[in-house]
mmCIF file of C-alpha atoms in Angstrom:
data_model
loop_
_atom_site.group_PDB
_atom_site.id
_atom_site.type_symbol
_atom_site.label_atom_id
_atom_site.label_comp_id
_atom_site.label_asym_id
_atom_site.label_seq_id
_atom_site.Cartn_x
_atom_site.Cartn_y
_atom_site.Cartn_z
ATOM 1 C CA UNK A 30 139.918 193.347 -32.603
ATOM 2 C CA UNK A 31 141.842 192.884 -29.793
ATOM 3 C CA UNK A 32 141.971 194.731 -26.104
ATOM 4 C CA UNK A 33 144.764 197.435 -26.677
ATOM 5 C CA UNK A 34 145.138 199.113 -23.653
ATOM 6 C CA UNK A 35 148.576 199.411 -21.955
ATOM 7 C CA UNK A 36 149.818 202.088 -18.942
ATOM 8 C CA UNK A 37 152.095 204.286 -20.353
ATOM 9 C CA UNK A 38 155.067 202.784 -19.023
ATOM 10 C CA UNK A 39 154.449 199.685 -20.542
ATOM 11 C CA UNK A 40 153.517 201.129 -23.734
ATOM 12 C CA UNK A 41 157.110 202.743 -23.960
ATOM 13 C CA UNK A 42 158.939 199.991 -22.597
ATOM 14 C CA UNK A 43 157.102 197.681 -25.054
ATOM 15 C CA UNK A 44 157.529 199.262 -28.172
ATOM 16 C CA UNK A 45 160.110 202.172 -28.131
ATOM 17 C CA UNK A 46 163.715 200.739 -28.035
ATOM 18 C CA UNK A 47 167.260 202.079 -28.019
ATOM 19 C CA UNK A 48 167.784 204.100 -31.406
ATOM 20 C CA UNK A 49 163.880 203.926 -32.631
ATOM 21 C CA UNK A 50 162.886 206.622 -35.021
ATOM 22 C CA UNK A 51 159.987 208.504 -33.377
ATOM 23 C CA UNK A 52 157.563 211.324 -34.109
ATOM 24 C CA UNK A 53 156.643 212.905 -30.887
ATOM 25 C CA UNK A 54 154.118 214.919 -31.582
ATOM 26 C CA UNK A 55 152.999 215.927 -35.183
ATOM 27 C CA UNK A 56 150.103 218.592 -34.563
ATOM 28 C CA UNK A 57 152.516 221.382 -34.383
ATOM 29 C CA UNK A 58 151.925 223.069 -31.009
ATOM 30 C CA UNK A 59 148.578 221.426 -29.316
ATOM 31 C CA UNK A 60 148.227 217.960 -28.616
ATOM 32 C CA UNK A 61 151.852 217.190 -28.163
ATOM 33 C CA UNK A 62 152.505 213.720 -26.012
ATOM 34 C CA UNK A 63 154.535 215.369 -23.389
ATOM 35 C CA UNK A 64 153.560 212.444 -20.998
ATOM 36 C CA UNK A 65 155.652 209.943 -23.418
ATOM 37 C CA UNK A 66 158.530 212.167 -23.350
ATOM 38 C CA UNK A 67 158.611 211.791 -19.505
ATOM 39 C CA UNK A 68 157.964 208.018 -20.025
ATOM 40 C CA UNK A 69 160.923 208.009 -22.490
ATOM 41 C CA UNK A 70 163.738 210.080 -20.054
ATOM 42 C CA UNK A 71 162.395 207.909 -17.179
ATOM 43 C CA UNK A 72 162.633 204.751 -18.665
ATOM 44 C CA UNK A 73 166.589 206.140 -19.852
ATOM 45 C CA UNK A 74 166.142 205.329 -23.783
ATOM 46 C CA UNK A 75 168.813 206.271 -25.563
ATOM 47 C CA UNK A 76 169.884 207.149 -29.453
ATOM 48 C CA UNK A 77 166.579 208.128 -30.814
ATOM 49 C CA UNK A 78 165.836 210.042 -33.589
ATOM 50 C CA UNK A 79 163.604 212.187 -33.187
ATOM 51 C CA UNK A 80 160.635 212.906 -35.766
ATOM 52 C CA UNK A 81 158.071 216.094 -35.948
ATOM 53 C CA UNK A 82 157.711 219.810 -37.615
ATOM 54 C CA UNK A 83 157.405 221.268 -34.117
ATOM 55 C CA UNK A 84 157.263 219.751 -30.480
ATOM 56 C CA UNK A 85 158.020 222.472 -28.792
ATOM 57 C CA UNK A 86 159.803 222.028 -25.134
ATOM 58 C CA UNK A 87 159.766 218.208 -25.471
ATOM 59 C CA UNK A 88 162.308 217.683 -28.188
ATOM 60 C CA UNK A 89 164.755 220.148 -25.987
ATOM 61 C CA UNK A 90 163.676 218.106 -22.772
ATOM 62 C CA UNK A 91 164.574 214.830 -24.588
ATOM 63 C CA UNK A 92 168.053 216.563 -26.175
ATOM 64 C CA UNK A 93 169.217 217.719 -22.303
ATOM 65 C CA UNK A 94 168.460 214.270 -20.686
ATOM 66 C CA UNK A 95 170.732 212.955 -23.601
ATOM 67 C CA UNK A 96 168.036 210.621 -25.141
ATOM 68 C CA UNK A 97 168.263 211.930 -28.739
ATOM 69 C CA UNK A 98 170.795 210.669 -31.084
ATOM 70 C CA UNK A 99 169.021 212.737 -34.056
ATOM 71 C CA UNK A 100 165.996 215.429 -35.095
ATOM 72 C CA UNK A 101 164.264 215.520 -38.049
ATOM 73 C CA UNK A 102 162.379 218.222 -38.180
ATOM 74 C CA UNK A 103 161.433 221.827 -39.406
ATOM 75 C CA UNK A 104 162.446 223.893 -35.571
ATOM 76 C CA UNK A 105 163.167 222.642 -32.256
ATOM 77 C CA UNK A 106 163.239 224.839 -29.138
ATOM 78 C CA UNK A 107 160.462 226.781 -26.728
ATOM 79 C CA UNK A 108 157.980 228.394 -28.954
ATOM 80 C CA UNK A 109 157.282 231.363 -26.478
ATOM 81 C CA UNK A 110 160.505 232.209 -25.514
ATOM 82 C CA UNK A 111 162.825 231.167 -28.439
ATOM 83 C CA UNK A 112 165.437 228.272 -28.789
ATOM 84 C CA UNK A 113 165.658 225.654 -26.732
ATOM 85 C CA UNK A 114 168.392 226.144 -24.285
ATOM 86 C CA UNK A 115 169.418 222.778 -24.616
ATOM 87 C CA UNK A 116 169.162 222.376 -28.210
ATOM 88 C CA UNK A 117 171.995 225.174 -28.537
ATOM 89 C CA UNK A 118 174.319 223.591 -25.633
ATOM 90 C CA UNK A 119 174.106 220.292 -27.227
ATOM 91 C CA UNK A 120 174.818 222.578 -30.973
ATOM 92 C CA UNK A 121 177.544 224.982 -29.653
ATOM 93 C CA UNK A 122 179.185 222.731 -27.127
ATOM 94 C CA UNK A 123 178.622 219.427 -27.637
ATOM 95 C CA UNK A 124 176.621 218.843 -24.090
ATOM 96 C CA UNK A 125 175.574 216.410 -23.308
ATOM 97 C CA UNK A 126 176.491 215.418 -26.518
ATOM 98 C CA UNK A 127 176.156 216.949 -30.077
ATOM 99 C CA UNK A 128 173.008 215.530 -31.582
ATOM 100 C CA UNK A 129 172.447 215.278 -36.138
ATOM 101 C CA UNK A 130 170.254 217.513 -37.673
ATOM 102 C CA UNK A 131 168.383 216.417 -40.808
ATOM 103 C CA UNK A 132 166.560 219.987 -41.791
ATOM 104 C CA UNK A 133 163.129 220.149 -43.431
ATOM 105 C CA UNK A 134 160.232 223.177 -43.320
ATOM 106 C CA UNK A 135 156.922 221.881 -42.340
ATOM 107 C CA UNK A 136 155.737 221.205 -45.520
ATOM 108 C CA UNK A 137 159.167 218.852 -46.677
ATOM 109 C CA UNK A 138 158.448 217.242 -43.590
ATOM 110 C CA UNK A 139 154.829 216.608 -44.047
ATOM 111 C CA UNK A 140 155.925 215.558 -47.781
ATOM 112 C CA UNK A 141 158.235 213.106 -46.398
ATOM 113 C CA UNK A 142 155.596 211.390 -44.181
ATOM 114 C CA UNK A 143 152.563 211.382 -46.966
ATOM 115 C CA UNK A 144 155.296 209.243 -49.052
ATOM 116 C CA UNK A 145 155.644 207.050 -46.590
ATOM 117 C CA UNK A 146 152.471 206.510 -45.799
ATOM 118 C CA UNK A 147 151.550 205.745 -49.782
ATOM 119 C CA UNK A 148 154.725 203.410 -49.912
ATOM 120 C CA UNK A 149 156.387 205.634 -52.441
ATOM 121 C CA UNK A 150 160.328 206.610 -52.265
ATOM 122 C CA UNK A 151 159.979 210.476 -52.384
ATOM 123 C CA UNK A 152 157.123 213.347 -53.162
ATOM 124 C CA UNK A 153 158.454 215.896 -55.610
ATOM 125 C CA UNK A 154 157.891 220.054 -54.650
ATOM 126 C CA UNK A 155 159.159 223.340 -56.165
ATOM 127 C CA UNK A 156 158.563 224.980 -52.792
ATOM 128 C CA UNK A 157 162.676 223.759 -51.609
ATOM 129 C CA UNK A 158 163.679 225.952 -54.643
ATOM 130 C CA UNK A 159 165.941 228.814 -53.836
ATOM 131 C CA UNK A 160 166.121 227.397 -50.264
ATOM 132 C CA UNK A 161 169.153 227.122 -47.563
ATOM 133 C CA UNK A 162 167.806 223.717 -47.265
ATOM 134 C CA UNK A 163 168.920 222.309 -50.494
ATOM 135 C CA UNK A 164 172.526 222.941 -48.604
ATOM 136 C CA UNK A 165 171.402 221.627 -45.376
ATOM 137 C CA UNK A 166 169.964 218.701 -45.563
ATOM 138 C CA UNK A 167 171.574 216.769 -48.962
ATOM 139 C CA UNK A 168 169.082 214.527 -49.280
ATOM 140 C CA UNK A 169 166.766 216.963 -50.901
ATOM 141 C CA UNK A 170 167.776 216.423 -54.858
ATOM 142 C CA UNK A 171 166.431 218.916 -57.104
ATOM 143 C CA UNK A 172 165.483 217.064 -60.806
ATOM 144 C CA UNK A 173 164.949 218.528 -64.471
ATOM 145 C CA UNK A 174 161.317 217.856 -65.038
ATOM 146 C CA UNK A 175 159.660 219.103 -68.539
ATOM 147 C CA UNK A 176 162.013 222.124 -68.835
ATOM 148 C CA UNK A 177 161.698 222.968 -64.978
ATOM 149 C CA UNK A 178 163.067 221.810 -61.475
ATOM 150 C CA UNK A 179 161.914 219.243 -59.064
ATOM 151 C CA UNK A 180 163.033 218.913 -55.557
ATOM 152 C CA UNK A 181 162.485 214.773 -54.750
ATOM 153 C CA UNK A 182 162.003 214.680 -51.063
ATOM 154 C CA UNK A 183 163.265 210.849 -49.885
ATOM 155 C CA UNK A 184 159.821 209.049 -48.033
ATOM 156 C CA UNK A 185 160.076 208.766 -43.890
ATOM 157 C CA UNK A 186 158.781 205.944 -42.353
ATOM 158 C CA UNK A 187 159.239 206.208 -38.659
ATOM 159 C CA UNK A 188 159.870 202.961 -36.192
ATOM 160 C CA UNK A 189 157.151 204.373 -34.074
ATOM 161 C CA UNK A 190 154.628 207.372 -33.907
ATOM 162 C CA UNK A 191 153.385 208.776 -30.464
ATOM 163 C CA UNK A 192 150.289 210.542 -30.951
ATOM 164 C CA UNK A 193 147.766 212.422 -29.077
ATOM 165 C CA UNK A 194 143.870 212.159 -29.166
ATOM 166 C CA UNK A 195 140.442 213.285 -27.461
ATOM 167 C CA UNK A 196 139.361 209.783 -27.383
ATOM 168 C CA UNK A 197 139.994 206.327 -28.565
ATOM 169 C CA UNK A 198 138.062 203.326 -27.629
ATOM 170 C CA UNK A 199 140.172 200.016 -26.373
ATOM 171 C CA UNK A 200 140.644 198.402 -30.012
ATOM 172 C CA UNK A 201 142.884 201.573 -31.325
ATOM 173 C CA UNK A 202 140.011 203.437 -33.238
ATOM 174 C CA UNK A 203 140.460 207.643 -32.358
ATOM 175 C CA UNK A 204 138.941 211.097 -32.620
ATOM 176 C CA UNK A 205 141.280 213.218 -33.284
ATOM 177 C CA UNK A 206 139.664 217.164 -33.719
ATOM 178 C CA UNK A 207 141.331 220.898 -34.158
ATOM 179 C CA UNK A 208 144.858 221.154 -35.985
ATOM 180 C CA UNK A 209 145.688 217.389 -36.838
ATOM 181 C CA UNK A 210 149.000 218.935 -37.934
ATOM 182 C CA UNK A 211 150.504 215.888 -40.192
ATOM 183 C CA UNK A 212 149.253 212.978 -37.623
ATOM 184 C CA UNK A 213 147.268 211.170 -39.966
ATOM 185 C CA UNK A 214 150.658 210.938 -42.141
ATOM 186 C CA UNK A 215 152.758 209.918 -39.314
ATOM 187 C CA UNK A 216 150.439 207.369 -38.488
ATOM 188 C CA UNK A 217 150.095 205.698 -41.362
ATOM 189 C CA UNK A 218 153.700 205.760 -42.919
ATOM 190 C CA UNK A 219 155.023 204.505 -38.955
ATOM 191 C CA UNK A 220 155.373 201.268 -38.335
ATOM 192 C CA UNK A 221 154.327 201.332 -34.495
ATOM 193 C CA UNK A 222 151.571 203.731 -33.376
ATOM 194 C CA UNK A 223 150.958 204.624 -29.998
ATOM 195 C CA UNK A 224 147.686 206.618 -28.932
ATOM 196 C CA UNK A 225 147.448 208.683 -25.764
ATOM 197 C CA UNK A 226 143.971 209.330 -25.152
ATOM 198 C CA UNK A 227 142.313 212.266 -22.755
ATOM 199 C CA UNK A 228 139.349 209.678 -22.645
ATOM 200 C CA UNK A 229 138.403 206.171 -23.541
ATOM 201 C CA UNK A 230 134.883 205.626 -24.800
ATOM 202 C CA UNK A 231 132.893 202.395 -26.382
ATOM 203 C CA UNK A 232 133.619 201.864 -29.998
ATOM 204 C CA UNK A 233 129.596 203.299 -30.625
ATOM 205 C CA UNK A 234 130.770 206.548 -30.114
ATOM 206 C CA UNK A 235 133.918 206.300 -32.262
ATOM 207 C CA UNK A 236 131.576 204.807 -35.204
ATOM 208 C CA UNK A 237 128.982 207.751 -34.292
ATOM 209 C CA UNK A 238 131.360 210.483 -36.368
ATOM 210 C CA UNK A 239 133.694 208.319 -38.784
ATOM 211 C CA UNK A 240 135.242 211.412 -40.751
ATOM 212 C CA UNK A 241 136.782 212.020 -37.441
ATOM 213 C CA UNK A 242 138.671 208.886 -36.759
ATOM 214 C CA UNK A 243 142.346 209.345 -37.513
ATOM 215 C CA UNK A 244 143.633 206.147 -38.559
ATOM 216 C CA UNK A 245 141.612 202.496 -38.572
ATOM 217 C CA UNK A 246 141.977 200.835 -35.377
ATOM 218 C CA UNK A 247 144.072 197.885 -36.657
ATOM 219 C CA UNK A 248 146.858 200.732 -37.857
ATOM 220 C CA UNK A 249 147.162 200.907 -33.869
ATOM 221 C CA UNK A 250 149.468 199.093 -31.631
ATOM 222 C CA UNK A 251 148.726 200.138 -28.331
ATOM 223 C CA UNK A 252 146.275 202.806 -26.161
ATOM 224 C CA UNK A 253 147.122 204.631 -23.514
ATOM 225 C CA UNK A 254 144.190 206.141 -21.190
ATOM 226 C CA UNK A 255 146.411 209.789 -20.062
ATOM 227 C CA UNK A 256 144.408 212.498 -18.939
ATOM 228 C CA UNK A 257 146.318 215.636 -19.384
ATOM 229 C CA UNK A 258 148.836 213.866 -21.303
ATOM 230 C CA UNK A 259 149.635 217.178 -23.196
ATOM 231 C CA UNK A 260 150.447 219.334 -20.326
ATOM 232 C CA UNK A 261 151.421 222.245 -20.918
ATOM 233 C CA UNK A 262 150.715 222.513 -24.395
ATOM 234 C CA UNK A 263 147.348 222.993 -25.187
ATOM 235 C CA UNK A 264 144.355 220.499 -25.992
ATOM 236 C CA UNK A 265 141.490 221.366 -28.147
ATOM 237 C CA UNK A 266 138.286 221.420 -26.259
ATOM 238 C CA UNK A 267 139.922 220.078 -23.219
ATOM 239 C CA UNK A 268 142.969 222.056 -22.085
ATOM 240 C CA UNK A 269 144.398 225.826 -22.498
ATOM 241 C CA UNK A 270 148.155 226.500 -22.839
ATOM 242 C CA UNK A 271 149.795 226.721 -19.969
ATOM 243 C CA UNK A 272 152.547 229.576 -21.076
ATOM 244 C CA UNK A 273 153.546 230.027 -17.787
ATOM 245 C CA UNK A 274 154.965 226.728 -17.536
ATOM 246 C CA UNK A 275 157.082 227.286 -20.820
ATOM 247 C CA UNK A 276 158.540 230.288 -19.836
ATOM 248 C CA UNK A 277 159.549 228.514 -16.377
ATOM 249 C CA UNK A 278 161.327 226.124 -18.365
ATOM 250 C CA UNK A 279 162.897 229.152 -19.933
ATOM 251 C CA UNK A 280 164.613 230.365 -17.176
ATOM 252 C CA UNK A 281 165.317 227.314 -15.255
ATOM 253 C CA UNK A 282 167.281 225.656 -17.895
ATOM 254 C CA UNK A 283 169.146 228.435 -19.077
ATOM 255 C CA UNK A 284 172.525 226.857 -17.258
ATOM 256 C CA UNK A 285 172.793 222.692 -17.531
ATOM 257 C CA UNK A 286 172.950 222.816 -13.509
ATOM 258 C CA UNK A 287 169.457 224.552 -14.181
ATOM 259 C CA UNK A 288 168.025 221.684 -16.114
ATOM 260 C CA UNK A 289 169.312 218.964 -14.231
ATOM 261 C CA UNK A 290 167.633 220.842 -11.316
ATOM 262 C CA UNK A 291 164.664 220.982 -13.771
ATOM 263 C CA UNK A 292 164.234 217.792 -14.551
ATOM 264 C CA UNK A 293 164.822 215.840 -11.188
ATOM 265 C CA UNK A 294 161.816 217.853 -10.070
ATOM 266 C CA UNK A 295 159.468 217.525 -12.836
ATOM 267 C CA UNK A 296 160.383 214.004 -14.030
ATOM 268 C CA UNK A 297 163.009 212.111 -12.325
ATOM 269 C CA UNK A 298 161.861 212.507 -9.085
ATOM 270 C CA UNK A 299 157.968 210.797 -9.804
ATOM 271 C CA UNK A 300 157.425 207.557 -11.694
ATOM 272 C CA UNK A 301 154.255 208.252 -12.976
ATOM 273 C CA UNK A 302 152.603 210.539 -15.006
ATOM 274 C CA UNK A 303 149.291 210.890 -12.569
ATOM 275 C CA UNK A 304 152.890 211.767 -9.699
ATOM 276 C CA UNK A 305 153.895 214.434 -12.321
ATOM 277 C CA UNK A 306 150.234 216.073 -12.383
ATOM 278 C CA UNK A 307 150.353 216.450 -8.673
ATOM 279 C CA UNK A 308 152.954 218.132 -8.786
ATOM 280 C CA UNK A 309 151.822 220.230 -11.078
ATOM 281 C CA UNK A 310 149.003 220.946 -8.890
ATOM 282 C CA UNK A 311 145.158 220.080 -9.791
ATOM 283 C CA UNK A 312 144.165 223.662 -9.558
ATOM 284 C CA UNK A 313 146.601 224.313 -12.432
ATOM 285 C CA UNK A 314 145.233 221.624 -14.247
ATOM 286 C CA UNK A 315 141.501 222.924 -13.689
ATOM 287 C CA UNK A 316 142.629 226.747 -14.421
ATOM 288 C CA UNK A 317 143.356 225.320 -17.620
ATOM 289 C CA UNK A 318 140.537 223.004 -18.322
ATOM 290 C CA UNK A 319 138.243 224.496 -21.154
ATOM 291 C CA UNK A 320 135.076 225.728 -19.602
ATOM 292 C CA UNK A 321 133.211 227.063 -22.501
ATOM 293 C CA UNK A 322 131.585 225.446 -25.739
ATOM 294 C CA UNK A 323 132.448 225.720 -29.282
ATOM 295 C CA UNK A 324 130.552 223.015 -30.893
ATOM 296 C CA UNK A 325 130.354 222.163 -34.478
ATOM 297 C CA UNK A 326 127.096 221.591 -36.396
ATOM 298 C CA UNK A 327 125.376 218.324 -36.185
ATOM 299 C CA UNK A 328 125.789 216.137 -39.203
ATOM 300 C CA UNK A 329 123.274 213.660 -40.534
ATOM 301 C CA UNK A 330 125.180 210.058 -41.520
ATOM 302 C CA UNK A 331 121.622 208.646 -42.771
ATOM 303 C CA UNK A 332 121.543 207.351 -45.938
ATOM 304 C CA UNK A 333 117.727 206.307 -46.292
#
């Protein structure tokens, strides 16, 4: 297969356009392509609908910079220190302009993926039963099935996924460890997939632990080499959480003069994501780094 490897900025300016449906970030909390985001506001896309059960800060980043036409997803906002400040503004009054909701849980939304990634038009569930989100999102039909009820939730399949890995070698083929979230999904029902890797390694070591690889190599469009890519959310065996950076973002963006403040200093005002992590600071970044071991049991492959 073919060389894959692209900077970030090219990556984004390649394949994510005006009004692209995108999953940012599908592991929940850890692992979530912050960099991208950055890429994204930089590069002033606009009208994109946004895709993931959680992304924390970066869906409320994206929302402020007024790059997000729409969310899909189960909660948007700062996980540590509540709603995203401007995920209400852009709610309550319309600034910078009132974005579309389209309401799932975690497990509609990880039902919605899985059917596109089989091909199918919905996945059926009882667990929408009962549920506000029958009257929030209308595209959630409930059907009679053998005496009882069926909610049909309709098949997603995003223009582009943005995902996160350890490692990937240069032909799209990824480790992806910890909480994989619903990234396999995402990956295989999108029609675009972008990896961010923390390292790139030869394709022996990829073919060393194949239970681990997320999606075959050929599913992926383009590799990004981004250390620290995830900053400030947390990477497993790599990177901590950096909650103090969350709760910055807390208090800086409570006002929209705070967040424009914000984000000329954190984004706007580098062009690159290695800019952005020295401004963080590398003794941040190595305060974080993981120091310890945790490793899982060897595994013998052999079948003779």
């Amino acid at each position: 297969m073919r060389d894959k490897i692209q900077t970030l900025a090219e990556a984004v300016e390649s394949h994510i356009n005006h009004g692209d449906s995108v999953v940012l970030g599908a592991c929940l909390e850890p692992m979530i392509p912050f960099a991208a985001a950055h890429e994204i506001i930089r590069q002033e896309i606009k009208d994109l609908q946004l895709v993931a059960p959680i992304s924390d800060i970066l869906f409320d980043m994206l929302i402020g910079a007024g790059s997000v036409k729409k969310i899909t997803a189960a909660w948007a906002g700062n996980v540590s220190a509540g709603l995203g400040h401007n995920y209400r503004r852009s709610i309550e009054k319309q600034v910078p302009h009132k974005i579309e909701i389209e309401d799932h849980s975690n497990f509609s939304l990880g039902l919605a993926l899985l059917g596109g990634a089989m091909g199918i038009p919905f996945l059926p569930t009882k667990s929408l039963l009962g549920t506000g989100l029958l009257a929030s999102n209308p595209s959630f039909k409930v059907h009679e099935y053998e005496g009882g009820k069926l909610v049909h939730v309709p098949a997603l399949n995003p223009d582009v996924a943005v995902l996160g890995v350890q490692r990937a070698d240069k032909q799209g083929n990824a480790h992806l460890w910890g909480n994989i979230g619903v990234a396999q999904d995402a990956a295989l029902a999108s029609k675009k997939v972008i990896l961010l890797a923390e390292e790139i390694v030869d394709t022996e070591v990829i073919e060393s632990d194949p239970n681990r690889v997320l999606v075959p190599g050929f599913k992926v469009t383009s590799v990004v080499h981004c250390p620290a890519y995830c900053h400030p959310s947390p990477m497993q065996g790599h990177y901590g959480r950096d909650h103090a950076f969350f709760h910055e973002y807390h208090t800086d963006t409570k006002t929209r003069e705070g967040f424009t403040e914000w984000i000329n200093k954190w984004i706007t005002s580098v062009s690159t994501h290695a800019e952005y992590l020295e401004l963080v600071g590398q003794s941040r970044i190595n305060k974080l780094k993981v120091k310890g071991e945790y490793l899982a049991s060897p595994v013998n492959y052999a079948s003779e």
